[in-house]
PDB file of C-alpha atoms in Angstrom:
ATOM      1  CA  UNK A  19       8.932  13.251   7.723  1.00  0.00           C
ATOM      2  CA  UNK A  20       6.423  11.090   8.531  1.00  0.00           C
ATOM      3  CA  UNK A  21       7.180   7.693   9.049  1.00  0.00           C
ATOM      4  CA  UNK A  22       5.870   4.389  10.615  1.00  0.00           C
ATOM      5  CA  UNK A  23       7.353   1.492  12.635  1.00  0.00           C
ATOM      6  CA  UNK A  24       6.403  -1.871  12.749  1.00  0.00           C
ATOM      7  CA  UNK A  25       7.183  -5.048  14.758  1.00  0.00           C
ATOM      8  CA  UNK A  26       9.513  -7.087  12.324  1.00  0.00           C
ATOM      9  CA  UNK A  27       8.396 -10.619  11.837  1.00  0.00           C
ATOM     10  CA  UNK A  28       7.854 -13.049  10.760  1.00  0.00           C
ATOM     11  CA  UNK A  29       5.217 -14.057  13.482  1.00  0.00           C
ATOM     12  CA  UNK A  30       4.054 -17.495  13.685  1.00  0.00           C
ATOM     13  CA  UNK A  31       1.427 -18.390  16.002  1.00  0.00           C
ATOM     14  CA  UNK A  32      -1.104 -21.114  16.514  1.00  0.00           C
ATOM     15  CA  UNK A  33      -4.663 -21.271  15.513  1.00  0.00           C
ATOM     16  CA  UNK A  34      -6.750 -19.700  18.480  1.00  0.00           C
ATOM     17  CA  UNK A  35      -3.849 -17.652  19.725  1.00  0.00           C
ATOM     18  CA  UNK A  36      -4.126 -14.059  20.738  1.00  0.00           C
ATOM     19  CA  UNK A  37      -2.458 -11.630  17.904  1.00  0.00           C
ATOM     20  CA  UNK A  38      -0.421  -8.452  18.714  1.00  0.00           C
ATOM     21  CA  UNK A  39       1.111  -6.597  16.275  1.00  0.00           C
ATOM     22  CA  UNK A  40       2.927  -3.264  17.209  1.00  0.00           C
ATOM     23  CA  UNK A  41       2.780  -0.117  15.305  1.00  0.00           C
ATOM     24  CA  UNK A  42       4.229   3.146  16.409  1.00  0.00           C
ATOM     25  CA  UNK A  43       4.268   6.213  13.948  1.00  0.00           C
ATOM     26  CA  UNK A  44       6.183   9.567  13.655  1.00  0.00           C
ATOM     27  CA  UNK A  45       4.031  12.632  12.332  1.00  0.00           C
ATOM     28  CA  UNK A  46       4.109  16.316  12.194  1.00  0.00           C
ATOM     29  CA  UNK A  47      -0.096  16.844  12.340  1.00  0.00           C
ATOM     30  CA  UNK A  48      -2.893  14.378  13.396  1.00  0.00           C
ATOM     31  CA  UNK A  49      -2.938  11.870  10.886  1.00  0.00           C
ATOM     32  CA  UNK A  50      -5.437   9.075   9.506  1.00  0.00           C
ATOM     33  CA  UNK A  51      -4.297   5.373  10.942  1.00  0.00           C
ATOM     34  CA  UNK A  52      -5.189   2.265   9.057  1.00  0.00           C
ATOM     35  CA  UNK A  53      -3.984  -1.408   8.639  1.00  0.00           C
ATOM     36  CA  UNK A  54      -4.019  -3.006   5.481  1.00  0.00           C
ATOM     37  CA  UNK A  55      -4.097  -6.798   4.838  1.00  0.00           C
ATOM     38  CA  UNK A  56      -1.732  -8.296   1.566  1.00  0.00           C
ATOM     39  CA  UNK A  57      -2.563 -12.529   1.054  1.00  0.00           C
ATOM     40  CA  UNK A  58      -0.115 -14.394  -1.206  1.00  0.00           C
ATOM     41  CA  UNK A  59      -0.363 -13.112  -4.684  1.00  0.00           C
ATOM     42  CA  UNK A  60      -3.088 -10.099  -4.261  1.00  0.00           C
ATOM     43  CA  UNK A  61      -2.903  -6.643  -3.921  1.00  0.00           C
ATOM     44  CA  UNK A  62      -3.621  -4.758  -0.560  1.00  0.00           C
ATOM     45  CA  UNK A  63      -6.741  -4.602   1.362  1.00  0.00           C
ATOM     46  CA  UNK A  64      -7.702  -2.024   3.575  1.00  0.00           C
ATOM     47  CA  UNK A  65      -8.364  -3.548   7.033  1.00  0.00           C
ATOM     48  CA  UNK A  66      -9.365  -1.137   9.283  1.00  0.00           C
ATOM     49  CA  UNK A  67      -8.932   2.279  10.100  1.00  0.00           C
ATOM     50  CA  UNK A  68      -9.037   5.318  12.654  1.00  0.00           C
ATOM     51  CA  UNK A  69      -9.296   8.699  12.007  1.00  0.00           C
ATOM     52  CA  UNK A  70      -8.539  10.721  15.259  1.00  0.00           C
ATOM     53  CA  UNK A  71      -7.277   9.956  18.803  1.00  0.00           C
ATOM     54  CA  UNK A  72      -8.960   7.224  21.021  1.00  0.00           C
ATOM     55  CA  UNK A  73     -11.179   6.091  17.704  1.00  0.00           C
ATOM     56  CA  UNK A  74     -11.204   2.069  17.497  1.00  0.00           C
ATOM     57  CA  UNK A  75     -11.094   0.632  14.193  1.00  0.00           C
ATOM     58  CA  UNK A  76     -12.531  -2.824  13.933  1.00  0.00           C
ATOM     59  CA  UNK A  77     -12.984  -5.445  11.225  1.00  0.00           C
ATOM     60  CA  UNK A  78     -13.125  -9.221  10.853  1.00  0.00           C
ATOM     61  CA  UNK A  79     -12.225  -9.830  14.066  1.00  0.00           C
ATOM     62  CA  UNK A  80      -9.372  -7.320  14.574  1.00  0.00           C
ATOM     63  CA  UNK A  81      -9.074  -4.182  16.416  1.00  0.00           C
ATOM     64  CA  UNK A  82      -7.006  -1.005  16.756  1.00  0.00           C
ATOM     65  CA  UNK A  83      -6.967   1.896  19.118  1.00  0.00           C
ATOM     66  CA  UNK A  84      -5.301   5.413  17.865  1.00  0.00           C
ATOM     67  CA  UNK A  85      -3.619   6.261  20.856  1.00  0.00           C
ATOM     68  CA  UNK A  86      -1.953   9.718  20.508  1.00  0.00           C
ATOM     69  CA  UNK A  87       0.058   9.741  23.693  1.00  0.00           C
ATOM     70  CA  UNK A  88       2.016   6.778  22.823  1.00  0.00           C
ATOM     71  CA  UNK A  89       1.937   6.939  18.914  1.00  0.00           C
ATOM     72  CA  UNK A  90       0.843   4.043  18.381  1.00  0.00           C
ATOM     73  CA  UNK A  91      -1.996   1.887  16.940  1.00  0.00           C
ATOM     74  CA  UNK A  92      -1.309  -1.963  17.260  1.00  0.00           C
ATOM     75  CA  UNK A  93      -3.094  -4.304  15.732  1.00  0.00           C
ATOM     76  CA  UNK A  94      -4.578  -7.040  18.093  1.00  0.00           C
ATOM     77  CA  UNK A  95      -7.030 -10.061  17.506  1.00  0.00           C
ATOM     78  CA  UNK A  96      -8.421 -12.649  19.939  1.00  0.00           C
ATOM     79  CA  UNK A  97      -8.447 -16.043  18.308  1.00  0.00           C
ATOM     80  CA  UNK A  98      -6.592 -16.209  14.796  1.00  0.00           C
ATOM     81  CA  UNK A  99      -7.327 -18.369  12.303  1.00  0.00           C
ATOM     82  CA  UNK A 100      -4.884 -20.156   9.248  1.00  0.00           C
ATOM     83  CA  UNK A 101      -7.228 -17.835   7.084  1.00  0.00           C
ATOM     84  CA  UNK A 102      -5.403 -15.115   8.893  1.00  0.00           C
ATOM     85  CA  UNK A 103      -1.946 -15.725   7.359  1.00  0.00           C
ATOM     86  CA  UNK A 104      -0.858 -12.901   5.416  1.00  0.00           C
ATOM     87  CA  UNK A 105       1.345  -9.600   5.597  1.00  0.00           C
ATOM     88  CA  UNK A 106      -0.077  -6.983   7.442  1.00  0.00           C
ATOM     89  CA  UNK A 107       0.766  -3.177   6.725  1.00  0.00           C
ATOM     90  CA  UNK A 108       0.591  -0.396   9.150  1.00  0.00           C
ATOM     91  CA  UNK A 109      -0.056   3.145   7.448  1.00  0.00           C
ATOM     92  CA  UNK A 110      -0.648   6.818   7.829  1.00  0.00           C
ATOM     93  CA  UNK A 111      -2.154   9.333   6.012  1.00  0.00           C
ATOM     94  CA  UNK A 112      -1.441  12.768   6.313  1.00  0.00           C
ATOM     95  CA  UNK A 113      -1.001  15.941   3.802  1.00  0.00           C
ATOM     96  CA  UNK A 114      -3.407  19.409   2.980  1.00  0.00           C
ATOM     97  CA  UNK A 115      -6.919  18.454   1.569  1.00  0.00           C
ATOM     98  CA  UNK A 116      -6.178  16.880  -1.831  1.00  0.00           C
ATOM     99  CA  UNK A 117      -2.893  15.985  -1.361  1.00  0.00           C
ATOM    100  CA  UNK A 118      -3.256  13.454   1.661  1.00  0.00           C
ATOM    101  CA  UNK A 119      -0.699  10.389   0.965  1.00  0.00           C
ATOM    102  CA  UNK A 120      -0.188   6.999   2.538  1.00  0.00           C
ATOM    103  CA  UNK A 121       3.064   6.328   4.646  1.00  0.00           C
ATOM    104  CA  UNK A 122       3.499   2.417   4.829  1.00  0.00           C
ATOM    105  CA  UNK A 123       5.394   0.411   7.585  1.00  0.00           C
ATOM    106  CA  UNK A 124       7.614  -2.415   6.520  1.00  0.00           C
ATOM    107  CA  UNK A 125       5.027  -4.838   6.661  1.00  0.00           C
ATOM    108  CA  UNK A 126       4.979  -7.904   9.213  1.00  0.00           C
ATOM    109  CA  UNK A 127       4.243 -11.602   8.114  1.00  0.00           C
ATOM    110  CA  UNK A 128       1.933 -13.750   9.835  1.00  0.00           C
ATOM    111  CA  UNK A 129       1.715 -17.361   9.769  1.00  0.00           C
ATOM    112  CA  UNK A 130      -0.626 -19.353  11.702  1.00  0.00           C
ATOM    113  CA  UNK A 131      -0.325 -23.395  11.980  1.00  0.00           C
ATOM    114  CA  UNK A 132      -3.368 -25.366  12.595  1.00  0.00           C
TER     115      UNK A 132
ATOM    116  CA  UNK B  10     -18.183  -3.558  -7.990  1.00  0.00           C
ATOM    117  CA  UNK B  11     -15.479  -4.364 -10.251  1.00  0.00           C
ATOM    118  CA  UNK B  12     -12.341  -3.625  -8.671  1.00  0.00           C
ATOM    119  CA  UNK B  13      -8.761  -2.076  -9.806  1.00  0.00           C
ATOM    120  CA  UNK B  14      -7.346  -4.042 -12.919  1.00  0.00           C
ATOM    121  CA  UNK B  15      -3.642  -4.325 -13.786  1.00  0.00           C
ATOM    122  CA  UNK B  16      -1.603  -5.942 -16.176  1.00  0.00           C
ATOM    123  CA  UNK B  17       0.535  -7.585 -16.878  1.00  0.00           C
ATOM    124  CA  UNK B  18       0.584  -9.887 -13.860  1.00  0.00           C
ATOM    125  CA  UNK B  19       4.295 -10.245 -14.446  1.00  0.00           C
ATOM    126  CA  UNK B  20       7.110  -9.040 -16.482  1.00  0.00           C
ATOM    127  CA  UNK B  21      10.730 -10.358 -16.966  1.00  0.00           C
ATOM    128  CA  UNK B  22      12.864  -7.960 -18.427  1.00  0.00           C
ATOM    129  CA  UNK B  23      16.497  -7.137 -19.032  1.00  0.00           C
ATOM    130  CA  UNK B  24      18.167  -4.532 -17.587  1.00  0.00           C
ATOM    131  CA  UNK B  25      18.225  -1.355 -20.094  1.00  0.00           C
ATOM    132  CA  UNK B  26      14.821  -2.574 -21.793  1.00  0.00           C
ATOM    133  CA  UNK B  27      11.657  -0.509 -21.550  1.00  0.00           C
ATOM    134  CA  UNK B  28       8.556  -1.745 -19.951  1.00  0.00           C
ATOM    135  CA  UNK B  29       5.174  -0.136 -19.628  1.00  0.00           C
ATOM    136  CA  UNK B  30       2.266  -1.610 -16.621  1.00  0.00           C
ATOM    137  CA  UNK B  31      -1.617  -0.319 -17.362  1.00  0.00           C
ATOM    138  CA  UNK B  32      -4.050   0.052 -14.729  1.00  0.00           C
ATOM    139  CA  UNK B  33      -7.668   0.599 -15.039  1.00  0.00           C
ATOM    140  CA  UNK B  34      -9.572   2.166 -11.557  1.00  0.00           C
ATOM    141  CA  UNK B  35     -12.730   1.311 -10.199  1.00  0.00           C
ATOM    142  CA  UNK B  36     -15.491   2.848 -12.056  1.00  0.00           C
ATOM    143  CA  UNK B  37     -15.790   6.740 -11.100  1.00  0.00           C
ATOM    144  CA  UNK B  38     -12.567   6.817  -9.202  1.00  0.00           C
ATOM    145  CA  UNK B  39     -11.160  10.136  -9.431  1.00  0.00           C
ATOM    146  CA  UNK B  40      -7.988   9.855  -7.711  1.00  0.00           C
ATOM    147  CA  UNK B  41      -5.106   7.073  -9.094  1.00  0.00           C
ATOM    148  CA  UNK B  42      -2.029   6.058  -7.380  1.00  0.00           C
ATOM    149  CA  UNK B  43       1.024   4.179  -8.201  1.00  0.00           C
ATOM    150  CA  UNK B  44       3.369   2.513  -5.852  1.00  0.00           C
ATOM    151  CA  UNK B  45       6.737   0.476  -5.909  1.00  0.00           C
ATOM    152  CA  UNK B  46       6.881  -2.419  -3.635  1.00  0.00           C
ATOM    153  CA  UNK B  47      10.211  -3.925  -2.817  1.00  0.00           C
ATOM    154  CA  UNK B  48      10.512  -7.037  -1.571  1.00  0.00           C
ATOM    155  CA  UNK B  49      10.406  -6.890   2.201  1.00  0.00           C
ATOM    156  CA  UNK B  50       9.255  -3.408   2.133  1.00  0.00           C
ATOM    157  CA  UNK B  51       6.247  -1.189   2.394  1.00  0.00           C
ATOM    158  CA  UNK B  52       4.945  -0.105  -0.602  1.00  0.00           C
ATOM    159  CA  UNK B  53       6.316   3.241  -1.696  1.00  0.00           C
ATOM    160  CA  UNK B  54       4.188   6.040  -3.630  1.00  0.00           C
ATOM    161  CA  UNK B  55       5.383   7.092  -6.794  1.00  0.00           C
ATOM    162  CA  UNK B  56       2.830   9.050  -8.209  1.00  0.00           C
ATOM    163  CA  UNK B  57      -0.714  10.522  -7.747  1.00  0.00           C
ATOM    164  CA  UNK B  58      -3.387  11.697 -10.382  1.00  0.00           C
ATOM    165  CA  UNK B  59      -6.507  13.499  -9.849  1.00  0.00           C
ATOM    166  CA  UNK B  60      -8.597  12.866 -12.693  1.00  0.00           C
ATOM    167  CA  UNK B  61      -5.957  13.372 -15.720  1.00  0.00           C
ATOM    168  CA  UNK B  62      -3.573  15.810 -13.444  1.00  0.00           C
ATOM    169  CA  UNK B  63      -0.694  14.753 -11.633  1.00  0.00           C
ATOM    170  CA  UNK B  64      -1.092  15.912  -7.871  1.00  0.00           C
ATOM    171  CA  UNK B  65       2.413  14.570  -6.525  1.00  0.00           C
ATOM    172  CA  UNK B  66       5.029  12.899  -8.281  1.00  0.00           C
ATOM    173  CA  UNK B  67       8.119  13.781  -5.734  1.00  0.00           C
ATOM    174  CA  UNK B  68       9.235  10.009  -5.545  1.00  0.00           C
ATOM    175  CA  UNK B  69       9.160   9.749  -9.247  1.00  0.00           C
ATOM    176  CA  UNK B  70      12.823   8.757 -10.540  1.00  0.00           C
ATOM    177  CA  UNK B  71      11.425  11.176 -13.554  1.00  0.00           C
ATOM    178  CA  UNK B  72      15.020  10.362 -15.393  1.00  0.00           C
ATOM    179  CA  UNK B  73      13.663   6.801 -16.489  1.00  0.00           C
ATOM    180  CA  UNK B  74      10.063   6.467 -15.085  1.00  0.00           C
ATOM    181  CA  UNK B  75       7.514   8.127 -16.574  1.00  0.00           C
ATOM    182  CA  UNK B  76       3.266   7.957 -16.284  1.00  0.00           C
ATOM    183  CA  UNK B  77       0.010   9.146 -17.946  1.00  0.00           C
ATOM    184  CA  UNK B  78      -3.606   9.593 -17.404  1.00  0.00           C
ATOM    185  CA  UNK B  79      -4.442  11.090 -20.169  1.00  0.00           C
ATOM    186  CA  UNK B  80      -8.592  11.001 -20.109  1.00  0.00           C
ATOM    187  CA  UNK B  81      -8.791  11.063 -16.352  1.00  0.00           C
ATOM    188  CA  UNK B  82      -9.829   6.795 -16.364  1.00  0.00           C
ATOM    189  CA  UNK B  83      -6.809   4.405 -17.576  1.00  0.00           C
ATOM    190  CA  UNK B  84      -3.206   4.746 -16.490  1.00  0.00           C
ATOM    191  CA  UNK B  85       0.278   3.515 -17.898  1.00  0.00           C
ATOM    192  CA  UNK B  86       3.279   3.587 -16.060  1.00  0.00           C
ATOM    193  CA  UNK B  87       6.699   3.308 -17.982  1.00  0.00           C
ATOM    194  CA  UNK B  88       9.948   2.844 -17.096  1.00  0.00           C
ATOM    195  CA  UNK B  89      12.767   3.282 -19.969  1.00  0.00           C
ATOM    196  CA  UNK B  90      15.800   1.933 -19.232  1.00  0.00           C
ATOM    197  CA  UNK B  91      15.348  -0.041 -16.625  1.00  0.00           C
ATOM    198  CA  UNK B  92      17.759  -0.904 -13.628  1.00  0.00           C
ATOM    199  CA  UNK B  93      18.256  -4.120 -11.638  1.00  0.00           C
ATOM    200  CA  UNK B  94      17.108  -1.908  -8.639  1.00  0.00           C
ATOM    201  CA  UNK B  95      13.628  -1.482 -10.283  1.00  0.00           C
ATOM    202  CA  UNK B  96      12.917  -5.178  -9.740  1.00  0.00           C
ATOM    203  CA  UNK B  97       9.584  -4.603  -7.710  1.00  0.00           C
ATOM    204  CA  UNK B  98       6.007  -4.806  -7.595  1.00  0.00           C
ATOM    205  CA  UNK B  99       4.121  -2.027  -9.086  1.00  0.00           C
ATOM    206  CA  UNK B 100       0.710  -1.593  -7.569  1.00  0.00           C
ATOM    207  CA  UNK B 101      -1.970   0.686  -8.782  1.00  0.00           C
ATOM    208  CA  UNK B 102      -4.923   1.938  -6.432  1.00  0.00           C
ATOM    209  CA  UNK B 103      -8.068   4.121  -6.685  1.00  0.00           C
ATOM    210  CA  UNK B 104     -10.463   6.257  -4.240  1.00  0.00           C
ATOM    211  CA  UNK B 105     -13.284   7.973  -5.143  1.00  0.00           C
ATOM    212  CA  UNK B 106     -11.731  11.201  -3.789  1.00  0.00           C
ATOM    213  CA  UNK B 107      -8.117  12.510  -2.168  1.00  0.00           C
ATOM    214  CA  UNK B 108      -7.827  10.897   1.298  1.00  0.00           C
ATOM    215  CA  UNK B 109     -10.390   8.568   0.600  1.00  0.00           C
ATOM    216  CA  UNK B 110     -10.030   4.773   0.990  1.00  0.00           C
ATOM    217  CA  UNK B 111      -7.336   3.204  -1.301  1.00  0.00           C
ATOM    218  CA  UNK B 112      -8.811   0.247  -3.339  1.00  0.00           C
ATOM    219  CA  UNK B 113      -5.550  -1.558  -4.635  1.00  0.00           C
ATOM    220  CA  UNK B 114      -4.901  -4.118  -7.783  1.00  0.00           C
ATOM    221  CA  UNK B 115      -3.289  -7.004  -7.433  1.00  0.00           C
ATOM    222  CA  UNK B 116       0.105  -5.570  -8.896  1.00  0.00           C
ATOM    223  CA  UNK B 117       2.676  -6.582 -11.435  1.00  0.00           C
ATOM    224  CA  UNK B 118       5.236  -8.345 -10.487  1.00  0.00           C
ATOM    225  CA  UNK B 119       8.473  -7.214 -12.486  1.00  0.00           C
ATOM    226  CA  UNK B 120      12.007  -9.060 -12.344  1.00  0.00           C
ATOM    227  CA  UNK B 121      14.982  -7.383 -14.135  1.00  0.00           C
ATOM    228  CA  UNK B 122      17.710  -9.715 -15.245  1.00  0.00           C
TER     229      UNK B 122
END
């Protein structure tokens, strides 16, 4: 079945450091790929997405490129802030039209220290 | 626009008791999802509704879990009887259509003693 593998955390960085969180996937077809962010005590929020190979999703300074050849969707940000501290989930969506469902990775906890 | 509303935020019960969670999706969203998020794991889909019909409940433990969305708007998820391994955050999400971007509520944190 479909699966998502994320780099294990926790990840601790200093403010203004460069961030990479690795994500690879296994799927039978051509899934859409997502990054969700979960701030403490809150639900998940969609951060960015990409629906086909070579698409780049971006939002709030974060970027991720859909790499079909390496089945990867790594999350990057050039300069992190304390407010980026959260848990980040990589996810894929696949299925027949009307029955698409999200499969999540286990999440990566990110802590940014001033 | 108002987001997905869930209640209660927290619930503590003893094993073998029953519990119910409520979700009100974003207005106009036809698709509603319930997820279980165990500590340290990603959310796992329990059930997906399209209006008031079930699209996917393949991962719902039907011997103890049930869910309904009678009028195609609000939904309730029930556990009866609860087991220790049911301790988790239960997330509700909605989307305007199947495959559309999912909007999540803040979840209900359930602790089983």
